[in-house]
Each structure stands twice: as structure tokens, then as C-alpha cells.
mmCIF file with all atom_site columns, C-alpha atoms in Angstrom:
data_model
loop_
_atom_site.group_PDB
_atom_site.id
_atom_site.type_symbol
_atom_site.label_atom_id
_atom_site.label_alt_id
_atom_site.label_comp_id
_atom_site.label_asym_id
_atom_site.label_entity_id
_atom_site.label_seq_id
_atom_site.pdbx_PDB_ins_code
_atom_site.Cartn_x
_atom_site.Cartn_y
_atom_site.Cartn_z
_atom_site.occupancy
_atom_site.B_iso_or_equiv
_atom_site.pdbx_formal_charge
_atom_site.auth_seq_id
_atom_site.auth_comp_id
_atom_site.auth_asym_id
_atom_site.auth_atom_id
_atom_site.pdbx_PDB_model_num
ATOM 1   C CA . UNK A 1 1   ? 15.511  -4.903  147.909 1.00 41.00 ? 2   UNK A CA 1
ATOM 2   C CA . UNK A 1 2   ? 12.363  -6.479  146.450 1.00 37.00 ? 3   UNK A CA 1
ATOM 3   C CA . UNK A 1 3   ? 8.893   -5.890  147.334 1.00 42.00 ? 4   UNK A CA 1
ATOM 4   C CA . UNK A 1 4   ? 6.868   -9.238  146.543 1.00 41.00 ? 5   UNK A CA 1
ATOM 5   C CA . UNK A 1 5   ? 3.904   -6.849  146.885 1.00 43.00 ? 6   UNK A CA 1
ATOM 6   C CA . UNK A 1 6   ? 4.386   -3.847  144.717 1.00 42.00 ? 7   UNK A CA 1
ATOM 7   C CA . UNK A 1 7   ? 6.694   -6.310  142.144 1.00 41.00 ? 8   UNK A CA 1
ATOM 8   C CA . UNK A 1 8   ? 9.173   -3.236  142.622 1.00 40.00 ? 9   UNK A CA 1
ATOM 9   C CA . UNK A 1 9   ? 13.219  -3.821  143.095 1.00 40.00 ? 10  UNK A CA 1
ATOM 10  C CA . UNK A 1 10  ? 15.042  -0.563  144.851 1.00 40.00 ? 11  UNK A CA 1
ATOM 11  C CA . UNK A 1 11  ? 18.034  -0.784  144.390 1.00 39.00 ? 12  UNK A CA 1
ATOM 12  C CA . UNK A 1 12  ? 20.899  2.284   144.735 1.00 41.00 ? 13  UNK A CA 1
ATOM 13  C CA . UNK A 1 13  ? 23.725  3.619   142.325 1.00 39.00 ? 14  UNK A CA 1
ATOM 14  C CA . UNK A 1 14  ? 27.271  3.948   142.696 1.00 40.00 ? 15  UNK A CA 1
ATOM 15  C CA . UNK A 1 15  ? 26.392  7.511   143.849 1.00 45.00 ? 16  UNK A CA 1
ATOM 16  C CA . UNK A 1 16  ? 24.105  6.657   146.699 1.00 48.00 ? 17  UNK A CA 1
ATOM 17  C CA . UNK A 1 17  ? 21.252  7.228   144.459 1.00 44.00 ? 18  UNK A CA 1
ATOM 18  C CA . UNK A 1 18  ? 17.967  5.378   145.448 1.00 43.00 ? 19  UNK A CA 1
ATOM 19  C CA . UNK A 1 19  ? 15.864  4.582   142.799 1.00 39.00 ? 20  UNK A CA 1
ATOM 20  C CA . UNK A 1 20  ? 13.222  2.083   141.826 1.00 39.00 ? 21  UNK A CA 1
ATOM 21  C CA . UNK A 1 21  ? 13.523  -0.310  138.666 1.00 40.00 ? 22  UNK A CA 1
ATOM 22  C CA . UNK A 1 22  ? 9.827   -2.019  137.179 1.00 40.00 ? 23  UNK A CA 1
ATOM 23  C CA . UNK A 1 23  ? 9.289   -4.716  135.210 1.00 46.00 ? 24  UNK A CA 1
ATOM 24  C CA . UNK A 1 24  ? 12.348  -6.080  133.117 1.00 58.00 ? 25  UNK A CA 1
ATOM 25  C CA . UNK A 1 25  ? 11.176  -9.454  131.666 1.00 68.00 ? 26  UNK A CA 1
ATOM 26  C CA . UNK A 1 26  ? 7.413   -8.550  132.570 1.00 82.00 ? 27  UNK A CA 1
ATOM 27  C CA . UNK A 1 27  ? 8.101   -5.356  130.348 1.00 84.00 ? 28  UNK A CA 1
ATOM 28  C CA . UNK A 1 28  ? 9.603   -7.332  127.109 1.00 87.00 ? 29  UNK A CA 1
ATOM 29  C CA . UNK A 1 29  ? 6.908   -10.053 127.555 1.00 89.00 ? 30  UNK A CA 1
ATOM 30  C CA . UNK A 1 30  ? 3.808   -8.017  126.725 1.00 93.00 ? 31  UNK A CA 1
ATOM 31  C CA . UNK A 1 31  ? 1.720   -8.474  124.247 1.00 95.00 ? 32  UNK A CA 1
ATOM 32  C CA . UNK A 1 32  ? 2.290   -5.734  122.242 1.00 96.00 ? 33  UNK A CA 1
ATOM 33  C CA . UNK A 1 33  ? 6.056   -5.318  122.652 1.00 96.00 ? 34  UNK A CA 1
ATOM 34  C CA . UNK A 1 34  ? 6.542   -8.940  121.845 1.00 96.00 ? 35  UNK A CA 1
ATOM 35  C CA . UNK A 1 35  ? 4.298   -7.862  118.798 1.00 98.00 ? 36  UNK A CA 1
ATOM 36  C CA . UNK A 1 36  ? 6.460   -5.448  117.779 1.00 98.00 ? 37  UNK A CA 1
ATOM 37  C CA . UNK A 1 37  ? 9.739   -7.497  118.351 1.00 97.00 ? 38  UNK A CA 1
ATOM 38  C CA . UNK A 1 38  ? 8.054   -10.186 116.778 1.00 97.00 ? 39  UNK A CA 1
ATOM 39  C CA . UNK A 1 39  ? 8.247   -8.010  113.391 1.00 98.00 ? 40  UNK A CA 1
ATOM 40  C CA . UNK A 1 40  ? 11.607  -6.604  113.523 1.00 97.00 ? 41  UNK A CA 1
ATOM 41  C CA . UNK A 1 41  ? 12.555  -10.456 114.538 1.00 97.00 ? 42  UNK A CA 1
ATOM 42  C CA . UNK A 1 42  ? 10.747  -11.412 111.294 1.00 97.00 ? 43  UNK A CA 1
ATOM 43  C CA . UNK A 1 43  ? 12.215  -8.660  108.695 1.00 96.00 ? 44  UNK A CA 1
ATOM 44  C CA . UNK A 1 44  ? 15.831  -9.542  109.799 1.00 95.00 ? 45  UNK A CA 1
ATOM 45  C CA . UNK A 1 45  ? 15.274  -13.128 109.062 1.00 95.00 ? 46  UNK A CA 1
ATOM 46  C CA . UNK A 1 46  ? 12.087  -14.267 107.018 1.00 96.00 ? 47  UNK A CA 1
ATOM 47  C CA . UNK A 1 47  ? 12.652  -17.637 107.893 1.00 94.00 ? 48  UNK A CA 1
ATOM 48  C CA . UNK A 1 48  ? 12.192  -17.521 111.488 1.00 96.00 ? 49  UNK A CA 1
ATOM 49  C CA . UNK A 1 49  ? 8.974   -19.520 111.442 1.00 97.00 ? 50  UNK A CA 1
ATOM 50  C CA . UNK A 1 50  ? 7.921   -18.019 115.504 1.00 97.00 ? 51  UNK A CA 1
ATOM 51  C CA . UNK A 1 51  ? 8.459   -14.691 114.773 1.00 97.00 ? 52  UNK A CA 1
ATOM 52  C CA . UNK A 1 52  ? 6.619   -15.234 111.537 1.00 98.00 ? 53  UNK A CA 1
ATOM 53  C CA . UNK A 1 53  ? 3.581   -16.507 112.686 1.00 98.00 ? 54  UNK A CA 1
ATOM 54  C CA . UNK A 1 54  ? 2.831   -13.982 114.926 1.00 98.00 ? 55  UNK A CA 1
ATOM 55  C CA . UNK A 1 55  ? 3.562   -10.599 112.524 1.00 98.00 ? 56  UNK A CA 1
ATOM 56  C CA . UNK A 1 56  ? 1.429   -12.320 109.854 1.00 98.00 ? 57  UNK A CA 1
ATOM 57  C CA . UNK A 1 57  ? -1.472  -13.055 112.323 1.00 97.00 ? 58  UNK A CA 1
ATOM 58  C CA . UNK A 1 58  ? -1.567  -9.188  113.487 1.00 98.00 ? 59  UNK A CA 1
ATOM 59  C CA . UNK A 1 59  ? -3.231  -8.499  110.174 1.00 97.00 ? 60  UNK A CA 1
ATOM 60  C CA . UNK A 1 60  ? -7.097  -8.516  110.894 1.00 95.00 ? 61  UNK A CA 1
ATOM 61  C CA . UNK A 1 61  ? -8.385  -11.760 108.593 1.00 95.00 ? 62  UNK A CA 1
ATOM 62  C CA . UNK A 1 62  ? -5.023  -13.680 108.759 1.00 96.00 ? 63  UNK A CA 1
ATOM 63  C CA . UNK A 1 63  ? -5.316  -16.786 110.372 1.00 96.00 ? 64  UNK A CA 1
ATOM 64  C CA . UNK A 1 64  ? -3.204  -19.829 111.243 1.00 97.00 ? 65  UNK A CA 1
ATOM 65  C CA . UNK A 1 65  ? -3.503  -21.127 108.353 1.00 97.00 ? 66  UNK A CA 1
ATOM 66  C CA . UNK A 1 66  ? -2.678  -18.087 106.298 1.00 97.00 ? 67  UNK A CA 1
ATOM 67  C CA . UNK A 1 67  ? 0.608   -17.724 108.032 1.00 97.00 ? 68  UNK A CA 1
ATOM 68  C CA . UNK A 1 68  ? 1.286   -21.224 108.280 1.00 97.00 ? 69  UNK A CA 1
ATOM 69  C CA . UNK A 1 69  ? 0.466   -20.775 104.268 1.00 97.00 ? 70  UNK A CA 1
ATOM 70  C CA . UNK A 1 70  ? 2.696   -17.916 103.709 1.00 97.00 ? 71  UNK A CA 1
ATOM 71  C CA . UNK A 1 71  ? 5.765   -19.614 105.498 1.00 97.00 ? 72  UNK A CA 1
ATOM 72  C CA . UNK A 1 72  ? 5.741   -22.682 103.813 1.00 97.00 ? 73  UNK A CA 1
ATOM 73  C CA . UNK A 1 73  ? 6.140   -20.670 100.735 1.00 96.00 ? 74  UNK A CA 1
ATOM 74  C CA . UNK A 1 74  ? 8.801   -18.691 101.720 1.00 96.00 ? 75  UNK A CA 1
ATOM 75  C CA . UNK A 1 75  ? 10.629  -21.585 103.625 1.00 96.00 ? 76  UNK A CA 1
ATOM 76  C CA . UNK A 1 76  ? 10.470  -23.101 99.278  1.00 96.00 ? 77  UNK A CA 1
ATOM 77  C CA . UNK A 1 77  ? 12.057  -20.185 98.255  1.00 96.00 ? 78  UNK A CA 1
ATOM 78  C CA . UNK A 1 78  ? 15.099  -18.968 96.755  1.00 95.00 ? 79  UNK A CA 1
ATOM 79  C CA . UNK A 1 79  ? 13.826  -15.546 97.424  1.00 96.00 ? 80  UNK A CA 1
ATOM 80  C CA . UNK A 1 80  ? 12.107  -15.255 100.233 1.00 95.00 ? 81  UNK A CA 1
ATOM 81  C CA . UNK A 1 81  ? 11.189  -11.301 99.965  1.00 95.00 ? 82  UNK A CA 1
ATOM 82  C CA . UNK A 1 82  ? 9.890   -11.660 96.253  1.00 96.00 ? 83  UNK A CA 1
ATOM 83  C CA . UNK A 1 83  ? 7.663   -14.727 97.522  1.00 96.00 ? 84  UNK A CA 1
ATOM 84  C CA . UNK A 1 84  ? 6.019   -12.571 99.913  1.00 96.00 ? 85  UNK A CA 1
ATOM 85  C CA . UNK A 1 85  ? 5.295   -9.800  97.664  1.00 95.00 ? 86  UNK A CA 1
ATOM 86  C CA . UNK A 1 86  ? 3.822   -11.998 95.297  1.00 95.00 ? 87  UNK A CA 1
ATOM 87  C CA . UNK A 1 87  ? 1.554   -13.835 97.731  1.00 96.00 ? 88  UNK A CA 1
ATOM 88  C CA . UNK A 1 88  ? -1.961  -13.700 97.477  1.00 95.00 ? 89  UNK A CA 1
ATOM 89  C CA . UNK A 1 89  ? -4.001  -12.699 100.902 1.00 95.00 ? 90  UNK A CA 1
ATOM 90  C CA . UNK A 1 90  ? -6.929  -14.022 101.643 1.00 94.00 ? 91  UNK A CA 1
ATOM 91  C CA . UNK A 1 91  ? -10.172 -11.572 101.186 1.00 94.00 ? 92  UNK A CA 1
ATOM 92  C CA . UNK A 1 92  ? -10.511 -10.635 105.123 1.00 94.00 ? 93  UNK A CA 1
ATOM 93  C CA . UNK A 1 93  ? -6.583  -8.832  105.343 1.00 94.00 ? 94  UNK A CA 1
ATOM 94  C CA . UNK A 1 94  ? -6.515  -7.984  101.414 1.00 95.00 ? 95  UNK A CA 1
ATOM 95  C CA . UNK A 1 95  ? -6.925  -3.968  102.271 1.00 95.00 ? 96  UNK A CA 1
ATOM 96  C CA . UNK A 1 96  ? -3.952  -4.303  104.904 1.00 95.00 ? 97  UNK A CA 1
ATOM 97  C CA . UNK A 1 97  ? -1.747  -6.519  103.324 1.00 96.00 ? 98  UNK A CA 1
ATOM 98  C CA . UNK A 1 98  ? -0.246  -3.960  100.756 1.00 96.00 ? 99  UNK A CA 1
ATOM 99  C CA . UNK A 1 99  ? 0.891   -1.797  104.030 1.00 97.00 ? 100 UNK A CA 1
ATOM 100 C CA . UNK A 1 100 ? 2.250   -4.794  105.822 1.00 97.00 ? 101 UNK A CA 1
ATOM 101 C CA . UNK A 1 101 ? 4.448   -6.267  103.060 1.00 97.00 ? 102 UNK A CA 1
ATOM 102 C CA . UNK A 1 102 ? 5.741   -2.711  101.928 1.00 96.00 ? 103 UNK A CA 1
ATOM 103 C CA . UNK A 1 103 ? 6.711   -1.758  105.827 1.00 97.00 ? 104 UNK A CA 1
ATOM 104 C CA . UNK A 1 104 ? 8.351   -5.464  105.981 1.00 96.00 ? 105 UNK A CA 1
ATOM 105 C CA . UNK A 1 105 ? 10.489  -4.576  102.691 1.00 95.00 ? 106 UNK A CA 1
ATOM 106 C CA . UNK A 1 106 ? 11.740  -1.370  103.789 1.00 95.00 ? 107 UNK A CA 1
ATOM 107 C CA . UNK A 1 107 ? 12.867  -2.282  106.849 1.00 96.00 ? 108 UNK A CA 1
ATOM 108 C CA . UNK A 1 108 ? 14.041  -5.586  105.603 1.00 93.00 ? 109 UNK A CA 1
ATOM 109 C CA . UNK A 1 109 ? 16.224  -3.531  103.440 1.00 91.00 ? 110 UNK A CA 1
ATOM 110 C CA . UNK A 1 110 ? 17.384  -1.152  105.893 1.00 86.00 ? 111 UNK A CA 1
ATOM 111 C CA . UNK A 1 111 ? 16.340  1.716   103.226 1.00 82.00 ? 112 UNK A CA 1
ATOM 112 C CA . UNK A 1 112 ? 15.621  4.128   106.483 1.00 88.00 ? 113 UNK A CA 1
ATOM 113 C CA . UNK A 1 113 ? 18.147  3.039   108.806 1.00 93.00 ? 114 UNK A CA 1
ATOM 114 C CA . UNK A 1 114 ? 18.226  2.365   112.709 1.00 95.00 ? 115 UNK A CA 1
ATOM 115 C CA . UNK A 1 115 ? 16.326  3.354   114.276 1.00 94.00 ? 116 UNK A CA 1
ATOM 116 C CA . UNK A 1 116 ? 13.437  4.916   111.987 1.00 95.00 ? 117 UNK A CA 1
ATOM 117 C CA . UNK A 1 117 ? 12.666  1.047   111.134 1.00 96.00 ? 118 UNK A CA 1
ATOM 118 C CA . UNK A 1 118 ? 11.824  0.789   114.328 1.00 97.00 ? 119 UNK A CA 1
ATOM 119 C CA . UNK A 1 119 ? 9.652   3.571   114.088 1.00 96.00 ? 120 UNK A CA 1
ATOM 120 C CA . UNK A 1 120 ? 8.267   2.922   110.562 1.00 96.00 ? 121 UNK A CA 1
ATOM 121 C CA . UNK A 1 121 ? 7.250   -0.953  112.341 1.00 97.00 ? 122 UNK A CA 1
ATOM 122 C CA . UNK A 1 122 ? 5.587   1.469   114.976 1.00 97.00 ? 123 UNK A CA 1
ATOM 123 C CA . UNK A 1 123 ? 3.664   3.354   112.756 1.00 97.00 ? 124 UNK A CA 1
ATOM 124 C CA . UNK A 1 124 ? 2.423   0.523   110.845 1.00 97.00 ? 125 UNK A CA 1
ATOM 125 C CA . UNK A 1 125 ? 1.517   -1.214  113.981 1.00 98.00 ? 126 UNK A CA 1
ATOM 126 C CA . UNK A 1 126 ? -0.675  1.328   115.465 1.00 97.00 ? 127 UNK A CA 1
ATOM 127 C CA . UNK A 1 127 ? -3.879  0.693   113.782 1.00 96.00 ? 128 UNK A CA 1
ATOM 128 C CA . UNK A 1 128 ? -3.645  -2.800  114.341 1.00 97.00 ? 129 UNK A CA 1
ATOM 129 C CA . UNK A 1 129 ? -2.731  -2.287  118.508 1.00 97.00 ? 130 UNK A CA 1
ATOM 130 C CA . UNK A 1 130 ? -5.768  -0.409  118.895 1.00 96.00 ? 131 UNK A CA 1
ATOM 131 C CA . UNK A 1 131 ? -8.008  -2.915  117.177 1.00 96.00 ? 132 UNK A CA 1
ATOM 132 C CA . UNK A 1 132 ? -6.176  -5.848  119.087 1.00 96.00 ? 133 UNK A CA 1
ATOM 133 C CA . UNK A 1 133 ? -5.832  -3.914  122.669 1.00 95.00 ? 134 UNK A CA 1
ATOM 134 C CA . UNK A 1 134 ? -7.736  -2.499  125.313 1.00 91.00 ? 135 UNK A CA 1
ATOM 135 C CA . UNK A 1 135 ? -5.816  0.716   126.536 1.00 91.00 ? 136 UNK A CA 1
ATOM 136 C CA . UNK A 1 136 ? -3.934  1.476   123.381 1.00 93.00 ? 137 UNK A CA 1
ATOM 137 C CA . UNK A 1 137 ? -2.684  4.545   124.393 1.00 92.00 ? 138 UNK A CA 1
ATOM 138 C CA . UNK A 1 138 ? -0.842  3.007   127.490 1.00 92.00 ? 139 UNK A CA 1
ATOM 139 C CA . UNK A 1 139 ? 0.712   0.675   125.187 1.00 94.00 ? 140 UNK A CA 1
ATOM 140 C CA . UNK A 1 140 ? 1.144   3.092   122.806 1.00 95.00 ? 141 UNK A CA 1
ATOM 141 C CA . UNK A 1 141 ? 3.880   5.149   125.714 1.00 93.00 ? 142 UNK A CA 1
ATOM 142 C CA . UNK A 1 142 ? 5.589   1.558   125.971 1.00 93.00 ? 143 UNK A CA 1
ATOM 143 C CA . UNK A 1 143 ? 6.268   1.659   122.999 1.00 95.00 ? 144 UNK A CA 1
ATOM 144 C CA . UNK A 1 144 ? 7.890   5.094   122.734 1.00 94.00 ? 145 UNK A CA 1
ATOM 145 C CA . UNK A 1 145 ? 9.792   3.728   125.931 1.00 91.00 ? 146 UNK A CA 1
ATOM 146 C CA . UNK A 1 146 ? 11.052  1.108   123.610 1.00 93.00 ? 147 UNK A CA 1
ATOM 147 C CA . UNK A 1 147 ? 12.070  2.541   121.144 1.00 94.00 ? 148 UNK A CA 1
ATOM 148 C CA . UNK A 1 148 ? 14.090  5.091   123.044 1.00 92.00 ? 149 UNK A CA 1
ATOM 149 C CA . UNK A 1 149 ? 16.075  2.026   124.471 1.00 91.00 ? 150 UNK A CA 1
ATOM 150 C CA . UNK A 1 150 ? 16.071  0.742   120.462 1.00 93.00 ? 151 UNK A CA 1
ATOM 151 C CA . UNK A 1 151 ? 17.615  4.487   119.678 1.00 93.00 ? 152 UNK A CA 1
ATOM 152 C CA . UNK A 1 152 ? 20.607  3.078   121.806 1.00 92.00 ? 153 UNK A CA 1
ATOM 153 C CA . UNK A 1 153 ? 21.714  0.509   119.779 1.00 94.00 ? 154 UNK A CA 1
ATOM 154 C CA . UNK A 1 154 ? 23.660  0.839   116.455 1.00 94.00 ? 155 UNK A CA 1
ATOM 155 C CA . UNK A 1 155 ? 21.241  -1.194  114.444 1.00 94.00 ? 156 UNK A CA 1
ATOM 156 C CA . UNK A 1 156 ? 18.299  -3.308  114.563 1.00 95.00 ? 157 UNK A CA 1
ATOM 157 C CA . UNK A 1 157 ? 20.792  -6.684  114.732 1.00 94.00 ? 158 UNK A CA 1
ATOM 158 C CA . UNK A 1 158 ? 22.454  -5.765  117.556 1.00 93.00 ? 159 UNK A CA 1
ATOM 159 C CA . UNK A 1 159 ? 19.419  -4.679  119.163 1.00 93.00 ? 160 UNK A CA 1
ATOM 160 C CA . UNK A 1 160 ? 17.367  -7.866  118.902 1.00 94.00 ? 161 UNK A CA 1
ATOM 161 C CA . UNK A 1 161 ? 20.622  -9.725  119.682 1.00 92.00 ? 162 UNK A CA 1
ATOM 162 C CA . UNK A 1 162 ? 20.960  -8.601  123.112 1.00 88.00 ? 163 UNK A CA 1
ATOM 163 C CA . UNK A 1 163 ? 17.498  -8.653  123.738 1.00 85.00 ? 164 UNK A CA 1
ATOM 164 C CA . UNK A 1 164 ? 17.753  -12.303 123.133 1.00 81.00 ? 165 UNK A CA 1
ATOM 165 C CA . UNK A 1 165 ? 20.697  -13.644 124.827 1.00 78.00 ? 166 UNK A CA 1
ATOM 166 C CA . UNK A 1 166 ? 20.350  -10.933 127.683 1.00 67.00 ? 167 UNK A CA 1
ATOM 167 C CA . UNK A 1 167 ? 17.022  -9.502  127.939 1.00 63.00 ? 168 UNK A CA 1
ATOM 168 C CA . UNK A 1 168 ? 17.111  -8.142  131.012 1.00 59.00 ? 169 UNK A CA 1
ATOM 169 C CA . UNK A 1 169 ? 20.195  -5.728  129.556 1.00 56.00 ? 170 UNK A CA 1
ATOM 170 C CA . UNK A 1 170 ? 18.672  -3.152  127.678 1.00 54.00 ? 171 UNK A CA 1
ATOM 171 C CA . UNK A 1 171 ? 15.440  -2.315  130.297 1.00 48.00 ? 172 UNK A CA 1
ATOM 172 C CA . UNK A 1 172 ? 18.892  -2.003  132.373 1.00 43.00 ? 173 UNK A CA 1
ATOM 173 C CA . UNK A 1 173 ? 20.654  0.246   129.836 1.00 45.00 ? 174 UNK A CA 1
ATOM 174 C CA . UNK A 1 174 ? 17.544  2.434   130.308 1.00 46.00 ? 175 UNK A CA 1
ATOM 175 C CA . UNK A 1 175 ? 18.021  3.574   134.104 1.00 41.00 ? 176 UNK A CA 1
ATOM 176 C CA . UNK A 1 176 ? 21.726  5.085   132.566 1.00 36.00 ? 177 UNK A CA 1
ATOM 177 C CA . UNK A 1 177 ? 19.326  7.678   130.075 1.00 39.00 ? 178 UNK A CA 1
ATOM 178 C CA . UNK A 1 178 ? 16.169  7.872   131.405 1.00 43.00 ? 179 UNK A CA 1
ATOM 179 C CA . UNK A 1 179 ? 16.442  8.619   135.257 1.00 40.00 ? 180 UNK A CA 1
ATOM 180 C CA . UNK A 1 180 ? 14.375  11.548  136.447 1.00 38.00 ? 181 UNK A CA 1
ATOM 181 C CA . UNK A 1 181 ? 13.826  13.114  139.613 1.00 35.00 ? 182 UNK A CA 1
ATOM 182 C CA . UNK A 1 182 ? 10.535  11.956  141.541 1.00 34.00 ? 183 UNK A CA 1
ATOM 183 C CA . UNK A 1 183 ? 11.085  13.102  145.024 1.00 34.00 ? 184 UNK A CA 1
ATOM 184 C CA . UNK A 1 184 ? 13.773  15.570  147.194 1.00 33.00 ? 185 UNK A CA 1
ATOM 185 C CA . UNK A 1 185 ? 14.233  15.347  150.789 1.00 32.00 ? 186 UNK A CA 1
ATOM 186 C CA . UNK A 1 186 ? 14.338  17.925  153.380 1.00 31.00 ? 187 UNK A CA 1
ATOM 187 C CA . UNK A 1 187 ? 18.522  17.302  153.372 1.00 34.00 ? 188 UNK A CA 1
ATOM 188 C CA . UNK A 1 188 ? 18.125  17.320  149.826 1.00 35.00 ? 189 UNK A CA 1
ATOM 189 C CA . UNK A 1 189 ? 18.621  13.504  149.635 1.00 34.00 ? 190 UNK A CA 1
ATOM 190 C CA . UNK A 1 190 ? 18.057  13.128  145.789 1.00 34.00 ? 191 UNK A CA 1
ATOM 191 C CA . UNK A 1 191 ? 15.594  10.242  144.264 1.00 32.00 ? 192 UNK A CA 1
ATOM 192 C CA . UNK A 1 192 ? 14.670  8.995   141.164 1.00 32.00 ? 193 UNK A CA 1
ATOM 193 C CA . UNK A 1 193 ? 12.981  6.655   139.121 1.00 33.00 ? 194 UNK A CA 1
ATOM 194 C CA . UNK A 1 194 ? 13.355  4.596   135.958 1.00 34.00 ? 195 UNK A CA 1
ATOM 195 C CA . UNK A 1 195 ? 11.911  5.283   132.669 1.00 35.00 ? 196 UNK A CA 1
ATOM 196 C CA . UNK A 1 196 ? 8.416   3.797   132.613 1.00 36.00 ? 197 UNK A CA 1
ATOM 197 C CA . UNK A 1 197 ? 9.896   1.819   130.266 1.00 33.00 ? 198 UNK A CA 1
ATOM 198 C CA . UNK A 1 198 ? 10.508  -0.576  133.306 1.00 33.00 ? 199 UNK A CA 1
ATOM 199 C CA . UNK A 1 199 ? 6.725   -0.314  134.023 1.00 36.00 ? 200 UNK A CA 1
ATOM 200 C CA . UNK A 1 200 ? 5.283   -3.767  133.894 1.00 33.00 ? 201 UNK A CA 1
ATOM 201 C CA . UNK A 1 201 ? 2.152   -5.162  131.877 1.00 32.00 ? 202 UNK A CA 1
ATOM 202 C CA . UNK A 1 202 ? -0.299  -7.367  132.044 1.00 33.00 ? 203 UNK A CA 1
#
């Protein structure tokens, strides 16, 4: 049943189990999960221009017109990866832009494997989240929420695959591995809750 006040769906399992599911498409369209996503979108395919222009604009002193810049050169090239390591920033994201490309080769290259790429993209991306966001370390827990759902795919394809043609399915997948107990009844009525994972942002 949804609540058009709390934004909540209840909903029960197979097994009679209430429980309460948050977010779904509000989860996967904040700001700094569609950050994230917007990077791991951008290493598996350098020439997806969207994804693009919103990884190279997380670095503080790139522009619009850097990443505009940038793409235009890769979209020339034969080699899209060598073209990016050979671009020159502009002074303002100079310091951060030898972290950014390396962390885009690596997991570009799948040198780590799925799904440490998704926490080496993590990793890189913290400095930048709290710069960019007020309550980083709320975000921050999304993020680990993510990546836990990311930790049940087999690699970083078929993880942003699904995510695009069903989005709703992996903040789904999540109530299946991350239920925990919240309350217990006097007849021992058991209930639980999804991962905060479901948790919605704004």
C-alpha cells in the first residue's frame, strides 16, 4: 500500500512478511549516485557524450567547455583512451586530473575486476562528493548501499545494463540481501525493513 505522505510502499512477502520498501527511482536519481553511475557509464563506453559530460565536470575547474573540449577529441579518435591521457587540463583541475584519468583507465580496463572498480570509482569520488555536497557522509552510506547491490552483479556491464532498461530491478534485488529485523510483536509477528539503500534523496 502506498503512503502519499511518508513516500513509503508496504508491501508483504511470499512469507507473510511486512516490510517497507523507500525510494527506487528517487534513490538512483540522486545527485551523487547518478555521479557515480555517470563514471562507470563513461569508462565502459568513452563515447557516451551524457555520461561524459558529467564525470569530466566533477573535477573542480572543469567546465562545459572543458568537457565539451575533451569529447570532441575523443569522439576524433581512433583511440579514445590514449586521447584522454594525452589531453591537456586546464590550470583550475590540473592537480586532479592525473587521479581522474588513471582511476578511468583502470577501470576501463577491468585491471581490478567487479566489483573493486566500483569501489576504486568510490574512492576517487570521495574528495570530490564532499566538496560538491552538503551531508557527505549520508551520501557517503548510499553509496556503500550501492555498491552492495553492484557486488550482486557479475560485472560492471551487466550492472549498468539493468539499471538502464529496468531501474527499478536492482533497489528490488536489494530487499532479497539486505532485509533486517526492525520491530517484533507481542505474537512474535516478524517485521522488517529494506536496506537504506531504498532510502530516498533529495
Amino acid at each position: 500500500m502506498f503512503d502519499p505522505v511518508t513516500g513509503k510502499l508496504s508491501l508483504e512477502t511470499a512469507d507473510n512478511i511486512p516490510f517497507v520498501k523507500y525510494g527506487g527511482l528517487k534513490f538512483l536519481e540522486a545527485a551523487h549516485i547518478k555521479d557515480v553511475l555517470a563514471f562507470l557509464r563513461w569508462a565502459e563506453n568513452l563515447r557516451d557524450r551524457v555520461s561524459g559530460f558529467r564525470a569530466i565536470q566533477l573535477l573542480s575547474g572543469a567546465g562545459p567547455a572543458t568537457a565539451a573540449r575533451l569529447l570532441d577529441r575523443l569522439a576524433e579518435s581512433d583511440q579514445p583512451m590514449e586521447a584522454l591521457l594525452d589531453f591537456q587540463p586546464p590550470k583550475g583541475c590540473a592537480e586532479d586530473w592525473p587521479a581522474f584519468a588513471d582511476t578511468l583507465r583502470v577501470v576501463r580496463g577491468s585491471a581490478t575486476g567487479w566489483p573493486a572498480e566500483f569501489d576504486l570509482v568510490c574512492r576517487w569520488y570521495a574528495p570530490h562528493l564532499e566538496r560538491l555536497y552538503e551531508n557527505a557522509k549520508t551520501r557517503e552510506a548510499d553509496l556503500v548501499q550501492l555498491a552492495q547491490i553492484a557486488s550482486t552483479y557479475p560485472n560492471r556491464e551487466r550492472f549498468l545494463t539493468e539499471l538502464t532498461l529496468d531501474p527499478l530491478a536492482s533497489p528490488l534485488l536489494a530487499l532479497r540481501t539486505c532485509k533486517r529485523p526492525v520491530a517484533r510483536s507481542m505474537s512474535s509477528q516478524r517485521s522488517v525493513t529494506s536496506s537504506e539503500a531504498l532510502r530516498p534523496w533529495r
